[in-house]
mmCIF file of C-alpha atoms and ligand atoms in Angstrom:
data_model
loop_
_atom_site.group_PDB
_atom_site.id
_atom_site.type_symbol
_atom_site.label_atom_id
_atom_site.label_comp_id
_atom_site.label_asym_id
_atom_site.label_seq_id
_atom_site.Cartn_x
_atom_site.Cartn_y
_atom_site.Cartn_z
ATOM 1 C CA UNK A 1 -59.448 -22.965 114.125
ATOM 2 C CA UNK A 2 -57.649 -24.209 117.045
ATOM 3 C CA UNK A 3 -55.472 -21.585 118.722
ATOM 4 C CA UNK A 4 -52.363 -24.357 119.023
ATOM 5 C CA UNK A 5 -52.712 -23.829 114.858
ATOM 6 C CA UNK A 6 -53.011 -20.419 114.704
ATOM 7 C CA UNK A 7 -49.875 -19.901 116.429
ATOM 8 C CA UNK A 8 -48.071 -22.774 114.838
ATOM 9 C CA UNK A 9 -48.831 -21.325 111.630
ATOM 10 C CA UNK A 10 -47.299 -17.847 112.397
ATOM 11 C CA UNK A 11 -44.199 -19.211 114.333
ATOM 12 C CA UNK A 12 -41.748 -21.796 113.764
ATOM 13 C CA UNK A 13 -42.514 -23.759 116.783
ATOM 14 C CA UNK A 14 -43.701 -27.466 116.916
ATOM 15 C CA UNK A 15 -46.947 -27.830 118.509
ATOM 16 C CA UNK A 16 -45.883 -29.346 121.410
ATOM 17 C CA UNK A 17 -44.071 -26.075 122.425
ATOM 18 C CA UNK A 18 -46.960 -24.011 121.529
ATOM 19 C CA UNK A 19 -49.050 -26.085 123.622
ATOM 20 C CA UNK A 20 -46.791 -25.947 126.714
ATOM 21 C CA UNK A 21 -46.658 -22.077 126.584
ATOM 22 C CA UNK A 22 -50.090 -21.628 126.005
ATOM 23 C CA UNK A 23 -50.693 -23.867 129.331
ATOM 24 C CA UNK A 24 -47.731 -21.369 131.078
ATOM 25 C CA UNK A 25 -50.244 -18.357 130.400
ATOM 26 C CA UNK A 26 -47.697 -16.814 128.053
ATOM 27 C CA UNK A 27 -51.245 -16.333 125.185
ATOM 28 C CA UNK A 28 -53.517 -13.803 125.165
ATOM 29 C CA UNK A 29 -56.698 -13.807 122.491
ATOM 30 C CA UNK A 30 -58.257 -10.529 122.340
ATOM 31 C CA UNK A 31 -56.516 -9.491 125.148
ATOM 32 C CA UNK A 32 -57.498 -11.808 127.597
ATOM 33 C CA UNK A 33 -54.521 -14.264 128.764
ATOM 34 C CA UNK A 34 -55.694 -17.966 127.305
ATOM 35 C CA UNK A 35 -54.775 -21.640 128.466
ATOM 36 C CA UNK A 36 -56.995 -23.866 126.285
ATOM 37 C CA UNK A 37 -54.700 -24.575 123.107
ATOM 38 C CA UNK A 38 -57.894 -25.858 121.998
ATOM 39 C CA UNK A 39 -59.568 -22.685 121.995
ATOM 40 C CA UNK A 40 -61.499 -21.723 119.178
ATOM 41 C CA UNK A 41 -60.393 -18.811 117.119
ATOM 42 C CA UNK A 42 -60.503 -16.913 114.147
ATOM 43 C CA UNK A 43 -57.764 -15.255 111.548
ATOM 44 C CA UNK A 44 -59.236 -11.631 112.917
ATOM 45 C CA UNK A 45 -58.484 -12.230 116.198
ATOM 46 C CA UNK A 46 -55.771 -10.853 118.060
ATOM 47 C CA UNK A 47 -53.044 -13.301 119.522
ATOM 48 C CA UNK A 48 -50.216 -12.127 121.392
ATOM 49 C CA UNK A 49 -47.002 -14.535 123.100
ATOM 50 C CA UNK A 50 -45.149 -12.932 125.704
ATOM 51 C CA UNK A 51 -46.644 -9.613 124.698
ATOM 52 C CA UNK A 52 -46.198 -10.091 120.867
ATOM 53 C CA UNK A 53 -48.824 -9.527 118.674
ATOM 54 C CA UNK A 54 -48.663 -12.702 115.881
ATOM 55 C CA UNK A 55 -49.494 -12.400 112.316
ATOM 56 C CA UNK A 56 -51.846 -14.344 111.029
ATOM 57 C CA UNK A 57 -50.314 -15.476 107.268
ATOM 58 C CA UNK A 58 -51.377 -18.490 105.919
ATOM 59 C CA UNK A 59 -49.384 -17.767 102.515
ATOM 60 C CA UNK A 60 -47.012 -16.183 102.462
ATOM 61 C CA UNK A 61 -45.184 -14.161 99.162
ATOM 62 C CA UNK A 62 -41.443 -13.858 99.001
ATOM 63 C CA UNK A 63 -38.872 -11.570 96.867
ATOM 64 C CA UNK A 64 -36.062 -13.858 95.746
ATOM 65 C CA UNK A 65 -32.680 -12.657 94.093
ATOM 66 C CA UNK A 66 -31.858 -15.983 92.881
ATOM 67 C CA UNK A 67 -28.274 -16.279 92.045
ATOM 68 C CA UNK A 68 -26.978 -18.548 89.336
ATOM 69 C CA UNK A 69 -26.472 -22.197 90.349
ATOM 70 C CA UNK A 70 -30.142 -22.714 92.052
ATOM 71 C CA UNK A 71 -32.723 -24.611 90.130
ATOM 72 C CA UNK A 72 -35.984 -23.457 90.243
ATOM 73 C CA UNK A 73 -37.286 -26.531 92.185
ATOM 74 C CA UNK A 74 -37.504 -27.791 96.053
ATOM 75 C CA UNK A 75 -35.704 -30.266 95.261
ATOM 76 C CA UNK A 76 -32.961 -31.646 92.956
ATOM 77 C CA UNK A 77 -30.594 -34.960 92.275
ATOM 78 C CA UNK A 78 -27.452 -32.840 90.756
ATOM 79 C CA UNK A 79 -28.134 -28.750 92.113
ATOM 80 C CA UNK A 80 -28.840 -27.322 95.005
ATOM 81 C CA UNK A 81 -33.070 -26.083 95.046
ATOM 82 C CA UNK A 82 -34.138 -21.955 95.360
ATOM 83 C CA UNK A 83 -36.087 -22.721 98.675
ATOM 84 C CA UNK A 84 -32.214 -23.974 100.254
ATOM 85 C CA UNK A 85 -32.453 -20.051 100.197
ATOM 86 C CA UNK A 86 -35.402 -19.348 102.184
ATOM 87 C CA UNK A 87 -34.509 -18.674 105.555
ATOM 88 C CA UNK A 88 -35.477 -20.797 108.419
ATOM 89 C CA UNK A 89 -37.795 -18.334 110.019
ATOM 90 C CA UNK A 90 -39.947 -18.473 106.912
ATOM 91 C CA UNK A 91 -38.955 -22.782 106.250
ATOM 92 C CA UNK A 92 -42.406 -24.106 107.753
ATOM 93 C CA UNK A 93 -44.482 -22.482 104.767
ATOM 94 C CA UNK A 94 -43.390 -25.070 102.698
ATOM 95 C CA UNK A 95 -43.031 -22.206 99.697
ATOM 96 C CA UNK A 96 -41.848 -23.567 96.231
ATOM 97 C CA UNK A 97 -41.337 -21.213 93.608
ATOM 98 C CA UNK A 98 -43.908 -19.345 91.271
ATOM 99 C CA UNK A 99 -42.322 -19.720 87.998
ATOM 100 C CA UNK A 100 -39.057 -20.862 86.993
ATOM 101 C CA UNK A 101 -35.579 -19.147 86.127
ATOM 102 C CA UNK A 102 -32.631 -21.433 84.306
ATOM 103 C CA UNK A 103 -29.864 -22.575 86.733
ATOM 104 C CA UNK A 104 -27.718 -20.342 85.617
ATOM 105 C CA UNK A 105 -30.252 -17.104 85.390
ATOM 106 C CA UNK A 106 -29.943 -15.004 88.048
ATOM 107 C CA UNK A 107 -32.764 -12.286 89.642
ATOM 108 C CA UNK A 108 -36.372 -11.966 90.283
ATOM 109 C CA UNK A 109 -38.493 -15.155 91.326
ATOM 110 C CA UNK A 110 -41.782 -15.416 93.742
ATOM 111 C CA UNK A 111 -41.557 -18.206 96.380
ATOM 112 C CA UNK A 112 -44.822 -18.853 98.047
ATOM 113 C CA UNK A 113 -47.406 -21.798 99.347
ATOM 114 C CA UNK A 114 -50.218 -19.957 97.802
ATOM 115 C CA UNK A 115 -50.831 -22.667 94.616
ATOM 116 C CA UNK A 116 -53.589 -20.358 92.983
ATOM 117 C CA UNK A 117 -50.990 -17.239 93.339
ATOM 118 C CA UNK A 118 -48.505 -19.626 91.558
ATOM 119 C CA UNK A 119 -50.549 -20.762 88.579
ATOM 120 C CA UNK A 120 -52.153 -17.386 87.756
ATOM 121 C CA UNK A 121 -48.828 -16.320 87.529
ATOM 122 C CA UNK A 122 -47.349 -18.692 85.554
ATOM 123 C CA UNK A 123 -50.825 -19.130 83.376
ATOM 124 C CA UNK A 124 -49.364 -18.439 79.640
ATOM 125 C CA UNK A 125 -52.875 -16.367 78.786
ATOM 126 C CA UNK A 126 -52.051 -13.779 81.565
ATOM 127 C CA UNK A 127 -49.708 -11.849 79.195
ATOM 128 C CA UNK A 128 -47.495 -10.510 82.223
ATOM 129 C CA UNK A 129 -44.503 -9.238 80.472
ATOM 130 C CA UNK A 130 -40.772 -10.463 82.157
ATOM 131 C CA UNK A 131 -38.031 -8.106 81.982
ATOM 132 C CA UNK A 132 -34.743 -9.456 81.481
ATOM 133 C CA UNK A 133 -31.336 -7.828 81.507
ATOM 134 C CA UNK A 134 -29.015 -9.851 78.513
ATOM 135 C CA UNK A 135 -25.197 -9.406 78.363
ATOM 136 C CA UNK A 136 -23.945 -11.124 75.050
ATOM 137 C CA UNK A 137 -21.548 -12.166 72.762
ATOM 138 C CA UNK A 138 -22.117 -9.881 69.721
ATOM 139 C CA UNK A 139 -24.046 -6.492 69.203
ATOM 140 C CA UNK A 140 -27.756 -6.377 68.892
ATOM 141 C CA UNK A 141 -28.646 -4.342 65.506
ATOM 142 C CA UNK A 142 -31.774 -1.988 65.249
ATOM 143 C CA UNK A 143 -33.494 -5.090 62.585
ATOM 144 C CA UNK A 144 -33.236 -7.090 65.962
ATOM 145 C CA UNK A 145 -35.734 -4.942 67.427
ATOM 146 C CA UNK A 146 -38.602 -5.587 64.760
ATOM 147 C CA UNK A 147 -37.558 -9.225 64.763
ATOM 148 C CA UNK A 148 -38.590 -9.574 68.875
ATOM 149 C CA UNK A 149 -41.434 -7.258 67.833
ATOM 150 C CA UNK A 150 -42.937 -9.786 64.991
ATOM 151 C CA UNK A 151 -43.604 -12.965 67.021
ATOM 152 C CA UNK A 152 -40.554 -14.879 66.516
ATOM 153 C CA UNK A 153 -40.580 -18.528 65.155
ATOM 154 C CA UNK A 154 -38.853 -20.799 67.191
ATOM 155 C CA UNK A 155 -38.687 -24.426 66.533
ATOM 156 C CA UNK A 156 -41.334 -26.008 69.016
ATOM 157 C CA UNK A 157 -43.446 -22.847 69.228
ATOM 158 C CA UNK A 158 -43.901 -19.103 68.057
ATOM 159 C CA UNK A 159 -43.162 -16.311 70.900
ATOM 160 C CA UNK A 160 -45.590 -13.741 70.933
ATOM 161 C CA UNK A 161 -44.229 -9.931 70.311
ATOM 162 C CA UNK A 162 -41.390 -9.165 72.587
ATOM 163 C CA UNK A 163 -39.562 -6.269 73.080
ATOM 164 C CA UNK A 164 -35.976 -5.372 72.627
ATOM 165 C CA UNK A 165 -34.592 -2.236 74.557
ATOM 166 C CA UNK A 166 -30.722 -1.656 73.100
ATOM 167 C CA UNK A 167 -28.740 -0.118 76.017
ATOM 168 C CA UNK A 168 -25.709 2.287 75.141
ATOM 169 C CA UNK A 169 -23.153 -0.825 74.857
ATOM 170 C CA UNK A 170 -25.153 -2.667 72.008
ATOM 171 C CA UNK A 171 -23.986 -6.201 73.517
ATOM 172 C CA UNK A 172 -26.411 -5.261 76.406
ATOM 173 C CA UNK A 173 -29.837 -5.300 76.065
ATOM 174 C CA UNK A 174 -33.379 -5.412 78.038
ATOM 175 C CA UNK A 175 -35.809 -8.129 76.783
ATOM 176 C CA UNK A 176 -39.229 -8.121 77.805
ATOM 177 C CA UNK A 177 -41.503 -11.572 77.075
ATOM 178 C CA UNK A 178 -45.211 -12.501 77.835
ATOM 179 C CA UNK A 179 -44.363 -15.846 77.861
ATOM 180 C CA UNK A 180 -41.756 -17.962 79.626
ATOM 181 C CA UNK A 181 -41.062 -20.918 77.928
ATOM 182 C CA UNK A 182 -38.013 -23.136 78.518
ATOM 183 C CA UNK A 183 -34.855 -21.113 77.740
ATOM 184 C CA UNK A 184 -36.991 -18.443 75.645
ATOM 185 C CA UNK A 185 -34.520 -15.334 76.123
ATOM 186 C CA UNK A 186 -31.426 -17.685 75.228
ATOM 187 C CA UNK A 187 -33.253 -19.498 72.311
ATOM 188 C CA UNK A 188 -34.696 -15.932 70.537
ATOM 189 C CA UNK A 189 -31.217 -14.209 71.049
ATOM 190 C CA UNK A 190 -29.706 -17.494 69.761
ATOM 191 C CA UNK A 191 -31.898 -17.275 66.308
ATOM 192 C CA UNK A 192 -30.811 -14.056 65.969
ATOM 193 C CA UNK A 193 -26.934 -15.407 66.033
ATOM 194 C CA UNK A 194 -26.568 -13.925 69.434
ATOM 195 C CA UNK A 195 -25.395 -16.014 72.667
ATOM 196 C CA UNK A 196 -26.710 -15.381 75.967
ATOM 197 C CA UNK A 197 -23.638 -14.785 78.781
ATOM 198 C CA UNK A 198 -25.670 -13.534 81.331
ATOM 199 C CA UNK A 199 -28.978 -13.117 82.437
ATOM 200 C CA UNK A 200 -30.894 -11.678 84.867
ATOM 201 C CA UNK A 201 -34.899 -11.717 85.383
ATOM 202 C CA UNK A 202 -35.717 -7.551 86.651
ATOM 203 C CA UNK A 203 -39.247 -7.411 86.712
ATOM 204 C CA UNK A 204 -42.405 -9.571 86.829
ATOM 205 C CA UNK A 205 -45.467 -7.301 85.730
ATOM 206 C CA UNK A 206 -44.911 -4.049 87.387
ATOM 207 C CA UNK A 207 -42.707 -5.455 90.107
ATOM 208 C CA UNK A 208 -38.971 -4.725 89.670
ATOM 209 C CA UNK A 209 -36.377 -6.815 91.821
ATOM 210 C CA UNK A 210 -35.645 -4.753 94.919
ATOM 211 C CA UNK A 211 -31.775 -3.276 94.145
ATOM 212 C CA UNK A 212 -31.009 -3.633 97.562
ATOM 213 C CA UNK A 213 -32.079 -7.135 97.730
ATOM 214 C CA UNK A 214 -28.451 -9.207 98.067
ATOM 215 C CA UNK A 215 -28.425 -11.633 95.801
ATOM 216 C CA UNK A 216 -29.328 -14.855 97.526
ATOM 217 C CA UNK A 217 -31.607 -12.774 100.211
ATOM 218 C CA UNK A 218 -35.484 -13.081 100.358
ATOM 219 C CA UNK A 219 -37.731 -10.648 101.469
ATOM 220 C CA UNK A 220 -41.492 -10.985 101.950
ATOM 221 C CA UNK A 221 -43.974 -8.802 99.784
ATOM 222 C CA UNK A 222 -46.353 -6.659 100.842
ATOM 223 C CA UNK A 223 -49.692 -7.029 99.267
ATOM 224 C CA UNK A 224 -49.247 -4.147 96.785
ATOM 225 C CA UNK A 225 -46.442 -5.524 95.795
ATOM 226 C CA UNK A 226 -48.388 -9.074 94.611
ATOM 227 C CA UNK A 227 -50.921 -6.782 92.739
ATOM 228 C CA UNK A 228 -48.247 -4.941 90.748
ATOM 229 C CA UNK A 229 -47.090 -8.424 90.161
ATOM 230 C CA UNK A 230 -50.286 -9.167 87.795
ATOM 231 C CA UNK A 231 -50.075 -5.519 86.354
ATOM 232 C CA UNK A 232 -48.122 -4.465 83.286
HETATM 233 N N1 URA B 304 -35.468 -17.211 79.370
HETATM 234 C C1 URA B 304 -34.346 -17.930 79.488
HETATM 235 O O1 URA B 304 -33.681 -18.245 78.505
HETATM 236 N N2 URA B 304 -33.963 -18.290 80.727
HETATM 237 C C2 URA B 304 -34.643 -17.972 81.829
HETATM 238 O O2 URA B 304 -34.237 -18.329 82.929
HETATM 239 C C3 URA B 304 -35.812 -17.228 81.673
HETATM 240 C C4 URA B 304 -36.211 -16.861 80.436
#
């Protein structure tokens, strides 16, 4: 590719900027300063701006704690979108998110421009199990448990086996689904006579929400990270 696109995928610069430092000698490709933005080069190489070294990311992977109020969406007539929360460093990916939480759901959703990423993810035959923390209006029984556990009839659809983890304070509970239909966690507590408060998506797979992560803040994965993602 051209170097003017290598760079301009890496930075947030237009390409007219890129251009105009490459011509300043401020570009080096494999170590050797370069003033051709035309110059022909590949992801492996090694590109450096005023002494830099650039990563080479065409997709990128971000960590969102989504906080309620955000739709899942890049854009919206009535709420503001997720990706109003990606920062402007990372804004020229164009990321969208992988998946969907409600509005008012807060926690763990993947932003990234990597399409396939997004659809394995989301693909309902993948069986990734979600982890959700519930805080609701009335006690969760032990009967509750085998209910989530037999494939619960809903009216559109029935949810595969789910698992419900009581915590201590039997009003709080963990939920973990394969699926992720619209309003799933609501709609199964809700046949069980139980309303939904608040809730929070923890994990995706085997990747838990980072606890540090403000809620709001992104943070990019690493690539172990997207594996674990596809793991249960
Ligand atoms: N289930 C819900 O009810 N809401 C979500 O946001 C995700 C799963």
């Amino acid at each position: 590719m051209r170097l003017d696109k290598y760079i301009t995928t890496c930075l947030d610069v237009s390409r007219k900027e890129i251009k105009r430092q490459i011509k300043d000698g401020r570009v080096t490709v494999n170590g050797e300063i370069c003033t051709d933005s035309g110059a022909n080069v590949a992801e492996t190489d090694a590109v450096t701006l005023d002494g830099e070294r650039l990563l080479y990311n065409k997709y990128i992977y971000l960590m969102l704690n989504k906080p309620a109020g955000y739709v899942s969406a890049v854009r919206d007539r009535n709420y503001p979108p997720v990706t109003d929360l990606v920062p402007p460093e990372y804004a020229h990916y164009g990321v969208y998110p992988a998946g969907r939480l409600d509005r008012m759901t807060e926690g763990l959703l993947l932003l990234t421009n990597d399409g396939d990423f997004a659809h394995r993810l989301t693909s309902p035959n993948k069986n990734v199990y979600k982890r959700y923390f519930a805080r609701l209006d009335a006690p969760m029984e032990e009967s509750d448990i085998d209910a989530f556990a037999a494939g619960m009839e809903l009216k559109d659809f029935t949810a595969k086996p789910a698992r419900l983890e009581i915590t201590d304070d039997p009003t709080e509970v963990y939920i973990e689904i394969a699926e992720g239909k619209f309003h799933q966690v609501r709609r199964m507590c809700a046949r069980l006579g139980k309303n939904v408060l608040y809730l929070k998506r923890v994990k995706i797979g085997a990747l838990t929400l980072d606890p540090s992560l403000e809620l709001g803040h992104v943070k990019m994965l690493t690539e172990q990270d997207i594996k674990k993602a596809f793991s249960n």
